[in-house]
Amino acid sequence: MAPVWSIVVAAGSGERFGGPKQYAPLGSRRVVDWSIGVARRVSDGVVLVVPSARVADSEPVDAVVAGGDTRSQSVRCGLAAVPDEAAIIIVHDAARPLASDKLWHAVVDAVRNGADAAVPVVPVADSLREVGAGPVDRARFVAVQTPQAFRAVALRAAHAEEPEATDDAALIDAAGGFVVTVDGEAANRKITTPDDVEMLGVLLS
Ligand code: CTP
Ligand code: MG
């Protein structure tokens, strides 16, 4: 089958957390190690993107590279280390340690079935207001997660002009590509503040 590679982005500074949250302990290992674990089970190769001071500090992966100043730049640092043989590339935030293997497989399957990109989404629980405007209909919106899977050619093309976005599927949309959504997972929360690690710890135990 077409080779699948993963890029795990872990090069952020965790400003809102108060430090690099990807290295915080969660259960028996660090947050980043959970993300590497599922990436290794699901893909043929894994590229880990880390802060430059951490390049020597990783569970075994196929390549460890230093990231950039923004998430999009870090994804591009990872992309440069993914071999051309990769037909499907998954991009995952290290800060989402509890995405299931099933979810990773679901996004890959959607790309195998013809999508340029596949992105997990979950309903929004809170009511929503547009800043400076007013209430909006929550039913029209979903929240976007990772892992996101891509046809490798589409992901490389979307990043060619070095655009910025908070996720990669948005770049495929901007390029007019075919983006498919799959059901995300409530437990697949992104760690943002220390409370989030505590909550995921409870979910684990
Ligand atoms: N990330 C990255 N390179 C960056 C910024 C972010 O690899 N320059 C990674 C983070 O390590 C994280 C994921 O992208 O796994 C999502 O980013 P975010 O949750 O915003 O993490 P941080 O940027 O580290 O946190 P903050 O925005 O609070 O500083
Ligand atoms: Mg950030």
mmCIF file of C-alpha atoms and ligand atoms in Angstrom:
data_model
loop_
_atom_site.group_PDB
_atom_site.id
_atom_site.type_symbol
_atom_site.label_atom_id
_atom_site.label_comp_id
_atom_site.label_asym_id
_atom_site.label_seq_id
_atom_site.Cartn_x
_atom_site.Cartn_y
_atom_site.Cartn_z
ATOM 1 C CA MET A 1 0.000 0.000 0.000
ATOM 2 C CA ALA A 2 1.019 3.615 -0.512
ATOM 3 C CA PRO A 3 3.528 4.630 2.164
ATOM 4 C CA VAL A 4 2.163 6.789 5.004
ATOM 5 C CA TRP A 5 4.435 9.162 6.921
ATOM 6 C CA SER A 6 3.616 11.311 9.940
ATOM 7 C CA ILE A 7 4.877 14.688 11.066
ATOM 8 C CA VAL A 8 4.430 15.312 14.796
ATOM 9 C CA VAL A 9 4.833 19.032 15.510
ATOM 10 C CA ALA A 10 6.268 19.631 18.976
ATOM 11 C CA ALA A 11 8.309 22.801 18.516
ATOM 12 C CA GLY A 12 6.023 25.290 20.279
ATOM 13 C CA SER A 13 6.993 27.200 23.394
ATOM 14 C CA GLY A 14 3.698 26.725 25.233
ATOM 15 C CA GLU A 15 3.202 30.365 26.192
ATOM 16 C CA ARG A 16 -0.340 29.841 27.477
ATOM 17 C CA PHE A 17 0.787 26.745 29.417
ATOM 18 C CA GLY A 18 3.760 28.514 30.956
ATOM 19 C CA GLY A 19 6.392 26.271 29.318
ATOM 20 C CA PRO A 20 6.813 23.561 26.661
ATOM 21 C CA LYS A 21 3.682 21.546 27.451
ATOM 22 C CA GLN A 22 4.674 18.750 25.058
ATOM 23 C CA TYR A 23 7.297 17.646 27.620
ATOM 24 C CA ALA A 24 4.930 17.699 30.623
ATOM 25 C CA PRO A 25 4.363 14.303 32.276
ATOM 26 C CA LEU A 26 1.069 12.568 31.481
ATOM 27 C CA GLY A 27 0.536 9.152 33.085
ATOM 28 C CA SER A 28 3.613 6.990 32.581
ATOM 29 C CA ARG A 29 5.326 9.183 29.955
ATOM 30 C CA ARG A 30 5.533 12.675 28.507
ATOM 31 C CA VAL A 31 2.801 14.239 26.388
ATOM 32 C CA VAL A 32 4.933 14.075 23.233
ATOM 33 C CA ASP A 33 5.700 10.368 23.746
ATOM 34 C CA TRP A 34 1.998 9.483 23.549
ATOM 35 C CA SER A 35 1.747 11.275 20.204
ATOM 36 C CA ILE A 36 4.891 9.564 18.898
ATOM 37 C CA GLY A 37 3.515 6.190 20.021
ATOM 38 C CA VAL A 38 0.375 6.332 17.918
ATOM 39 C CA ALA A 39 2.253 7.865 14.970
ATOM 40 C CA ARG A 40 4.653 4.915 14.988
ATOM 41 C CA ARG A 41 1.844 2.365 15.136
ATOM 42 C CA VAL A 42 -0.111 3.898 12.274
ATOM 43 C CA SER A 43 2.566 5.094 9.835
ATOM 44 C CA ASP A 44 5.580 3.760 7.939
ATOM 45 C CA GLY A 45 7.780 6.656 9.047
ATOM 46 C CA VAL A 46 7.674 9.434 11.644
ATOM 47 C CA VAL A 47 9.294 12.873 11.595
ATOM 48 C CA LEU A 48 9.332 14.707 14.927
ATOM 49 C CA VAL A 49 9.686 18.507 14.921
ATOM 50 C CA VAL A 50 11.066 19.943 18.178
ATOM 51 C CA PRO A 51 12.625 23.113 19.629
ATOM 52 C CA SER A 52 16.272 23.250 18.506
ATOM 53 C CA ALA A 53 17.561 22.567 22.050
ATOM 54 C CA ARG A 54 15.620 19.261 22.134
ATOM 55 C CA VAL A 55 16.812 17.601 18.933
ATOM 56 C CA ALA A 56 18.723 14.922 20.883
ATOM 57 C CA ASP A 57 15.840 14.168 23.280
ATOM 58 C CA SER A 58 13.267 11.866 21.712
ATOM 59 C CA GLU A 59 11.770 8.424 21.687
ATOM 60 C CA PRO A 60 12.942 6.575 18.550
ATOM 61 C CA VAL A 61 11.564 8.070 15.308
ATOM 62 C CA ASP A 62 12.872 8.209 11.729
ATOM 63 C CA ALA A 63 13.984 11.836 11.868
ATOM 64 C CA VAL A 64 14.088 14.622 14.442
ATOM 65 C CA VAL A 65 14.315 18.159 13.088
ATOM 66 C CA ALA A 66 14.232 21.629 14.623
ATOM 67 C CA GLY A 67 11.042 23.632 14.111
ATOM 68 C CA GLY A 68 10.371 27.258 13.194
ATOM 69 C CA ASP A 69 8.812 30.348 14.736
ATOM 70 C CA THR A 70 5.237 29.408 13.788
ATOM 71 C CA ARG A 71 3.328 26.152 13.590
ATOM 72 C CA SER A 72 3.139 26.398 9.780
ATOM 73 C CA GLN A 73 6.904 26.884 9.589
ATOM 74 C CA SER A 74 7.416 23.886 11.849
ATOM 75 C CA VAL A 75 5.240 21.754 9.563
ATOM 76 C CA ARG A 76 7.438 22.823 6.643
ATOM 77 C CA CYS A 77 10.585 21.860 8.595
ATOM 78 C CA GLY A 78 9.009 18.432 9.041
ATOM 79 C CA LEU A 79 7.917 18.175 5.414
ATOM 80 C CA ALA A 80 11.487 18.710 4.258
ATOM 81 C CA ALA A 81 12.454 15.519 6.098
ATOM 82 C CA VAL A 82 9.627 13.346 4.725
ATOM 83 C CA PRO A 83 10.924 11.212 1.844
ATOM 84 C CA ASP A 84 9.391 11.535 -1.636
ATOM 85 C CA GLU A 85 8.106 7.941 -1.441
ATOM 86 C CA ALA A 86 5.443 9.048 1.086
ATOM 87 C CA ALA A 87 2.084 9.152 -0.691
ATOM 88 C CA ILE A 88 0.054 10.160 2.354
ATOM 89 C CA ILE A 89 1.291 12.493 5.082
ATOM 90 C CA ILE A 90 -0.365 12.918 8.468
ATOM 91 C CA VAL A 91 0.242 16.097 10.482
ATOM 92 C CA HIS A 92 -0.411 15.908 14.208
ATOM 93 C CA ASP A 93 -0.056 18.301 17.140
ATOM 94 C CA ALA A 94 2.113 16.710 19.834
ATOM 95 C CA ALA A 95 -0.142 18.564 22.276
ATOM 96 C CA ARG A 96 -3.032 16.158 21.472
ATOM 97 C CA PRO A 97 -1.733 13.002 23.165
ATOM 98 C CA LEU A 98 -4.992 11.033 23.362
ATOM 99 C CA ALA A 99 -6.100 10.774 19.716
ATOM 100 C CA SER A 100 -6.953 7.090 19.176
ATOM 101 C CA ASP A 101 -5.374 4.777 16.593
ATOM 102 C CA LYS A 102 -8.884 4.480 15.154
ATOM 103 C CA LEU A 103 -9.034 8.219 14.470
ATOM 104 C CA TRP A 104 -5.599 8.165 12.806
ATOM 105 C CA HIS A 105 -6.741 5.281 10.592
ATOM 106 C CA ALA A 106 -9.997 7.095 9.757
ATOM 107 C CA VAL A 107 -8.248 10.157 8.334
ATOM 108 C CA VAL A 108 -5.843 7.996 6.321
ATOM 109 C CA ASP A 109 -8.751 5.963 4.923
ATOM 110 C CA ALA A 110 -10.530 9.150 3.824
ATOM 111 C CA VAL A 111 -7.468 10.195 1.820
ATOM 112 C CA ARG A 112 -7.091 6.703 0.359
ATOM 113 C CA ASN A 113 -10.735 7.096 -0.739
ATOM 114 C CA GLY A 114 -9.978 10.243 -2.719
ATOM 115 C CA ALA A 115 -9.788 13.278 -0.426
ATOM 116 C CA ASP A 116 -6.890 15.747 -0.668
ATOM 117 C CA ALA A 117 -7.220 16.256 3.077
ATOM 118 C CA ALA A 118 -9.144 14.661 5.933
ATOM 119 C CA VAL A 119 -9.762 16.503 9.157
ATOM 120 C CA PRO A 120 -11.396 15.396 12.446
ATOM 121 C CA VAL A 121 -14.105 17.736 13.719
ATOM 122 C CA VAL A 122 -16.238 17.854 16.867
ATOM 123 C CA PRO A 123 -19.396 19.805 17.707
ATOM 124 C CA VAL A 124 -18.991 23.025 19.665
ATOM 125 C CA ALA A 125 -20.521 22.741 23.148
ATOM 126 C CA ASP A 126 -20.622 26.414 24.122
ATOM 127 C CA SER A 127 -22.915 28.997 22.601
ATOM 128 C CA LEU A 128 -21.017 31.252 20.231
ATOM 129 C CA ARG A 129 -20.859 35.006 19.613
ATOM 130 C CA GLU A 130 -18.957 36.777 16.899
ATOM 131 C CA VAL A 131 -16.657 39.326 18.530
ATOM 132 C CA GLY A 132 -18.022 42.828 17.969
ATOM 133 C CA ALA A 133 -21.108 41.452 16.253
ATOM 134 C CA GLY A 134 -23.394 39.128 18.223
ATOM 135 C CA PRO A 135 -24.680 35.580 18.608
ATOM 136 C CA VAL A 136 -24.168 33.088 15.793
ATOM 137 C CA ASP A 137 -25.838 29.712 15.207
ATOM 138 C CA ARG A 138 -23.604 27.132 16.901
ATOM 139 C CA ALA A 139 -25.011 24.345 14.711
ATOM 140 C CA ARG A 140 -23.201 25.852 11.726
ATOM 141 C CA PHE A 141 -19.764 25.403 13.315
ATOM 142 C CA VAL A 142 -17.465 22.565 14.365
ATOM 143 C CA ALA A 143 -14.072 22.587 16.054
ATOM 144 C CA VAL A 144 -11.091 21.201 14.120
ATOM 145 C CA GLN A 145 -8.594 18.675 15.518
ATOM 146 C CA THR A 146 -5.513 16.782 14.384
ATOM 147 C CA PRO A 147 -4.405 14.198 13.173
ATOM 148 C CA GLN A 148 -5.057 15.554 9.679
ATOM 149 C CA ALA A 149 -4.136 13.371 6.692
ATOM 150 C CA PHE A 150 -3.172 14.626 3.244
ATOM 151 C CA ARG A 151 -2.352 13.472 -0.217
ATOM 152 C CA ALA A 152 1.384 14.235 -0.015
ATOM 153 C CA VAL A 153 1.399 16.151 -3.301
ATOM 154 C CA ALA A 154 -1.481 18.360 -2.121
ATOM 155 C CA LEU A 155 0.171 19.133 1.232
ATOM 156 C CA ARG A 156 3.505 20.004 -0.376
ATOM 157 C CA ALA A 157 1.770 22.260 -2.928
ATOM 158 C CA ALA A 158 -0.295 23.986 -0.222
ATOM 159 C CA HIS A 159 2.901 24.864 1.682
ATOM 160 C CA ALA A 160 4.934 25.924 -1.373
ATOM 161 C CA GLU A 161 4.338 29.658 -0.946
ATOM 162 C CA GLU A 162 5.014 29.437 2.808
ATOM 163 C CA PRO A 163 1.506 30.454 3.969
ATOM 164 C CA GLU A 164 0.429 30.751 7.609
ATOM 165 C CA ALA A 165 -2.632 29.099 9.173
ATOM 166 C CA THR A 166 -3.471 27.489 12.498
ATOM 167 C CA ASP A 167 -3.984 24.123 10.774
ATOM 168 C CA ASP A 168 -3.023 22.535 7.462
ATOM 169 C CA ALA A 169 -6.442 21.535 6.130
ATOM 170 C CA ALA A 170 -7.238 25.264 5.970
ATOM 171 C CA LEU A 171 -4.410 25.616 3.439
ATOM 172 C CA ILE A 172 -5.904 22.865 1.275
ATOM 173 C CA ASP A 173 -9.267 24.677 1.401
ATOM 174 C CA ALA A 174 -7.549 27.922 0.409
ATOM 175 C CA ALA A 175 -5.974 26.126 -2.548
ATOM 176 C CA GLY A 176 -9.372 24.811 -3.686
ATOM 177 C CA GLY A 177 -8.648 21.211 -2.635
ATOM 178 C CA PHE A 178 -11.123 18.522 -1.573
ATOM 179 C CA VAL A 179 -11.322 18.459 2.240
ATOM 180 C CA VAL A 180 -13.323 15.725 3.966
ATOM 181 C CA THR A 181 -14.335 15.780 7.636
ATOM 182 C CA VAL A 182 -14.447 12.732 9.904
ATOM 183 C CA ASP A 183 -15.858 12.464 13.431
ATOM 184 C CA GLY A 184 -13.280 13.704 15.924
ATOM 185 C CA GLU A 185 -13.027 12.633 19.559
ATOM 186 C CA ALA A 186 -13.930 14.429 22.784
ATOM 187 C CA ALA A 187 -10.847 12.964 24.503
ATOM 188 C CA ASN A 188 -8.625 14.295 21.731
ATOM 189 C CA ARG A 189 -8.279 17.649 23.450
ATOM 190 C CA LYS A 190 -5.359 19.918 22.752
ATOM 191 C CA ILE A 191 -3.415 20.744 25.884
ATOM 192 C CA THR A 192 -3.355 24.517 26.215
ATOM 193 C CA THR A 193 -3.175 25.229 29.971
ATOM 194 C CA PRO A 194 -2.016 23.119 32.967
ATOM 195 C CA ASP A 195 -5.678 22.280 33.747
ATOM 196 C CA ASP A 196 -5.855 20.385 30.447
ATOM 197 C CA VAL A 197 -3.033 17.993 31.453
ATOM 198 C CA GLU A 198 -4.793 17.335 34.729
ATOM 199 C CA MET A 199 -8.023 16.563 32.900
ATOM 200 C CA LEU A 200 -6.360 14.227 30.403
ATOM 201 C CA GLY A 201 -4.627 12.505 33.329
ATOM 202 C CA VAL A 202 -8.036 11.807 34.818
ATOM 203 C CA LEU A 203 -9.283 10.470 31.468
ATOM 204 C CA LEU A 204 -6.297 8.105 31.342
ATOM 205 C CA SER A 205 -6.771 6.694 34.839
HETATM 206 N N1 CTP B 1 4.084 24.107 17.315
HETATM 207 C C1 CTP B 1 5.283 23.945 16.636
HETATM 208 N N2 CTP B 1 6.027 25.047 16.273
HETATM 209 C C2 CTP B 1 5.601 26.289 16.600
HETATM 210 C C3 CTP B 1 4.373 26.480 17.271
HETATM 211 C C4 CTP B 1 3.627 25.355 17.620
HETATM 212 O O1 CTP B 1 5.670 22.810 16.351
HETATM 213 N N3 CTP B 1 6.375 27.329 16.273
HETATM 214 C C5 CTP B 1 3.334 22.927 17.742
HETATM 215 C C6 CTP B 1 3.135 22.847 19.263
HETATM 216 O O2 CTP B 1 4.275 22.234 19.885
HETATM 217 C C7 CTP B 1 1.864 22.039 19.400
HETATM 218 C C8 CTP B 1 1.094 22.356 18.109
HETATM 219 O O3 CTP B 1 2.030 22.975 17.210
HETATM 220 O O4 CTP B 1 2.102 20.647 19.472
HETATM 221 C C9 CTP B 1 -0.101 23.260 18.353
HETATM 222 O O5 CTP B 1 0.354 24.544 18.792
HETATM 223 P P1 CTP B 1 -0.117 25.262 20.120
HETATM 224 O O6 CTP B 1 -1.145 24.462 20.816
HETATM 225 O O7 CTP B 1 -0.400 26.689 19.790
HETATM 226 O O8 CTP B 1 1.209 25.141 21.030
HETATM 227 P P2 CTP B 1 2.219 26.296 21.447
HETATM 228 O O9 CTP B 1 2.443 27.221 20.292
HETATM 229 O O10 CTP B 1 3.404 25.619 22.036
HETATM 230 O O11 CTP B 1 1.405 27.031 22.617
HETATM 231 P P3 CTP B 1 1.129 28.620 22.756
HETATM 232 O O12 CTP B 1 0.397 29.021 21.514
HETATM 233 O O13 CTP B 1 0.331 28.743 24.023
HETATM 234 O O14 CTP B 1 2.482 29.259 22.855
HETATM 235 MG MG MG B 2 0.776 28.378 19.479
#
